[in-house]
C-alpha positions as a LaTeX table, in Angstrom:
\begin{tabular}{lrrr}
\hline
Residue & $x$ (\AA) & $y$ (\AA) & $z$ (\AA) \\
\hline
Met1 & 5.66 & $-3.99$ & $-11.07$ \\
Ala2 & 6.96 & $-1.10$ & $-10.96$ \\
Ala3 & 10.27 & $-2.62$ & $-11.91$ \\
Ala4 & 8.78 & $-4.54$ & $-15.04$ \\
Asp5 & 7.61 & $-1.52$ & $-16.44$ \\
Gln6 & 10.62 & 0.17 & $-15.76$ \\
Thr7 & 12.80 & $-2.41$ & $-17.36$ \\
Gln8 & 10.33 & $-3.62$ & $-20.13$ \\
Ser9 & 11.41 & $-6.87$ & $-19.33$ \\
Trp10 & 8.52 & $-9.49$ & $-20.43$ \\
Val11 & 10.06 & $-12.06$ & $-17.95$ \\
Leu12 & 10.17 & $-9.34$ & $-14.53$ \\
Gly13 & 6.01 & $-9.13$ & $-15.97$ \\
Ile14 & 5.70 & $-12.49$ & $-16.16$ \\
Leu15 & 7.03 & $-12.87$ & $-12.80$ \\
Ala16 & 5.18 & $-9.79$ & $-11.17$ \\
Ala17 & 2.00 & $-10.97$ & $-13.32$ \\
Ala18 & 2.21 & $-14.11$ & $-11.07$ \\
Val19 & 2.67 & $-12.53$ & $-7.61$ \\
Ser20 & $-0.06$ & $-9.50$ & $-8.11$ \\
Gly21 & $-2.94$ & $-12.22$ & $-9.16$ \\
Ser22 & $-1.67$ & $-14.76$ & $-6.68$ \\
Gly23 & $-2.41$ & $-11.88$ & $-3.98$ \\
Met24 & $-5.33$ & $-11.54$ & $-5.23$ \\
Gly25 & $-6.86$ & $-14.98$ & $-5.73$ \\
Val26 & $-5.97$ & $-14.91$ & $-1.62$ \\
Gly27 & $-7.58$ & $-12.02$ & $-1.01$ \\
Met28 & $-10.63$ & $-13.01$ & $-2.58$ \\
Val29 & $-10.85$ & $-16.65$ & $-1.04$ \\
Ser30 & $-9.37$ & $-14.68$ & 2.13 \\
Gly31 & $-12.35$ & $-12.12$ & 2.02 \\
Val32 & $-15.41$ & $-14.75$ & 1.59 \\
Leu33 & $-14.16$ & $-17.03$ & 3.67 \\
Glu34 & $-14.03$ & $-13.83$ & 5.96 \\
Val35 & $-17.89$ & $-13.46$ & 4.86 \\
Gln36 & $-19.37$ & $-17.33$ & 5.43 \\
Arg37 & $-17.94$ & $-16.52$ & 8.81 \\
Thr38 & $-19.27$ & $-13.39$ & 9.58 \\
Ala39 & $-22.23$ & $-13.75$ & 8.22 \\
Gly40 & $-25.61$ & $-15.53$ & 9.27 \\
Pro41 & $-26.82$ & $-18.09$ & 7.44 \\
Ala42 & $-30.04$ & $-15.75$ & 5.96 \\
Asp43 & $-27.52$ & $-13.05$ & 5.61 \\
Leu44 & $-24.58$ & $-14.70$ & 3.74 \\
Ala45 & $-25.64$ & $-14.43$ & $-0.31$ \\
Gly46 & $-26.76$ & $-10.89$ & 0.39 \\
Leu47 & $-23.33$ & $-10.19$ & 1.83 \\
Thr48 & $-20.99$ & $-12.64$ & $-0.36$ \\
Gly49 & $-22.58$ & $-11.24$ & $-3.85$ \\
Val50 & $-22.25$ & $-7.16$ & $-2.03$ \\
Phe51 & $-18.37$ & $-9.08$ & $-1.96$ \\
Tyr52 & $-17.84$ & $-10.23$ & $-5.06$ \\
Ala53 & $-19.54$ & $-6.27$ & $-7.01$ \\
Ile54 & $-17.12$ & $-4.28$ & $-5.08$ \\
Ala55 & $-14.18$ & $-6.54$ & $-5.21$ \\
Tyr56 & $-15.00$ & $-7.02$ & $-8.98$ \\
Ser57 & $-15.56$ & $-3.19$ & $-9.15$ \\
Gly58 & $-11.64$ & $-2.79$ & $-7.53$ \\
Phe59 & $-10.02$ & $-4.94$ & $-10.89$ \\
Leu60 & $-11.65$ & $-2.03$ & $-13.02$ \\
Leu61 & $-8.55$ & 0.50 & $-10.96$ \\
Pro62 & $-5.77$ & 0.38 & $-12.98$ \\
Thr63 & $-8.44$ & 0.34 & $-16.54$ \\
Val64 & $-8.53$ & 3.61 & $-14.44$ \\
Leu65 & $-5.21$ & 4.69 & $-14.23$ \\
Ala66 & $-3.99$ & 3.60 & $-17.48$ \\
Ala67 & $-7.07$ & 6.29 & $-18.50$ \\
Leu68 & $-5.56$ & 8.52 & $-17.03$ \\
Ala69 & $-2.15$ & 8.27 & $-17.33$ \\
Gly70 & $-2.15$ & 9.19 & $-20.66$ \\
His71 & $-2.97$ & 12.70 & $-19.69$ \\
Gly72 & $-0.27$ & 12.92 & $-16.94$ \\
Gly73 & 0.10 & 15.51 & $-14.95$ \\
Pro74 & $-0.57$ & 15.98 & $-11.09$ \\
Pro75 & $-4.33$ & 13.87 & $-10.81$ \\
Val76 & $-2.54$ & 10.88 & $-11.47$ \\
Pro77 & 0.24 & 10.85 & $-8.71$ \\
Leu78 & $-2.39$ & 12.47 & $-5.64$ \\
Leu79 & $-4.94$ & 9.73 & $-6.47$ \\
Leu80 & $-2.76$ & 6.57 & $-6.25$ \\
Val81 & $-1.81$ & 8.47 & $-3.01$ \\
Ala82 & $-5.24$ & 8.32 & $-2.29$ \\
Ile83 & $-5.42$ & 4.56 & $-3.01$ \\
Thr84 & $-2.93$ & 3.78 & $-1.25$ \\
Ala85 & $-4.75$ & 5.73 & 2.14 \\
Met86 & $-7.92$ & 4.34 & 1.19 \\
Ala87 & $-6.13$ & 0.73 & 1.12 \\
Ala88 & $-4.40$ & 2.00 & 4.21 \\
Ala89 & $-7.33$ & 2.53 & 6.32 \\
Cys90 & $-9.69$ & $-0.52$ & 5.39 \\
Gly91 & $-6.19$ & $-2.29$ & 6.29 \\
Trp92 & $-6.42$ & $-0.89$ & 9.40 \\
Val93 & $-10.39$ & $-0.92$ & 10.08 \\
Val94 & $-9.78$ & $-4.74$ & 9.23 \\
Leu95 & $-6.85$ & $-5.62$ & 12.27 \\
Arg96 & $-9.33$ & $-3.91$ & 14.55 \\
Ser97 & $-12.10$ & $-5.70$ & 14.61 \\
Tyr98 & $-11.61$ & $-8.94$ & 12.60 \\
Arg99 & $-12.20$ & $-11.08$ & 15.98 \\
Arg100 & $-15.67$ & $-8.55$ & 16.90 \\
His101 & $-18.13$ & $-11.31$ & 14.59 \\
Leu102 & $-16.60$ & $-14.91$ & 16.08 \\
Pro103 & $-19.08$ & $-16.83$ & 16.06 \\
Ala104 & $-20.14$ & $-18.12$ & 19.62 \\
Arg105 & $-17.88$ & $-21.30$ & 21.00 \\
\hline
\end{tabular}
């Protein structure tokens, strides 16, 4: 994405969009499968709704970053660092506890 933005190449833009979209799709499917794996029958619908609400709110991030980019200044790079730190923390939590809720055999 950065290379496509820097070069203003539509070919790189299409490739970056395809890779990014594929990653988002894999992430959504993996998230829904994880909710199905960990939720009980009584909680499945509610937890799936919560997952979708949180996941789709994350799709607003590019809009927020684009709105802030016009103003420039230090807050935008700091926001990107904060977002990266939150993503790393979420990944660490998932890696640490993903086996905790496996169904009994």
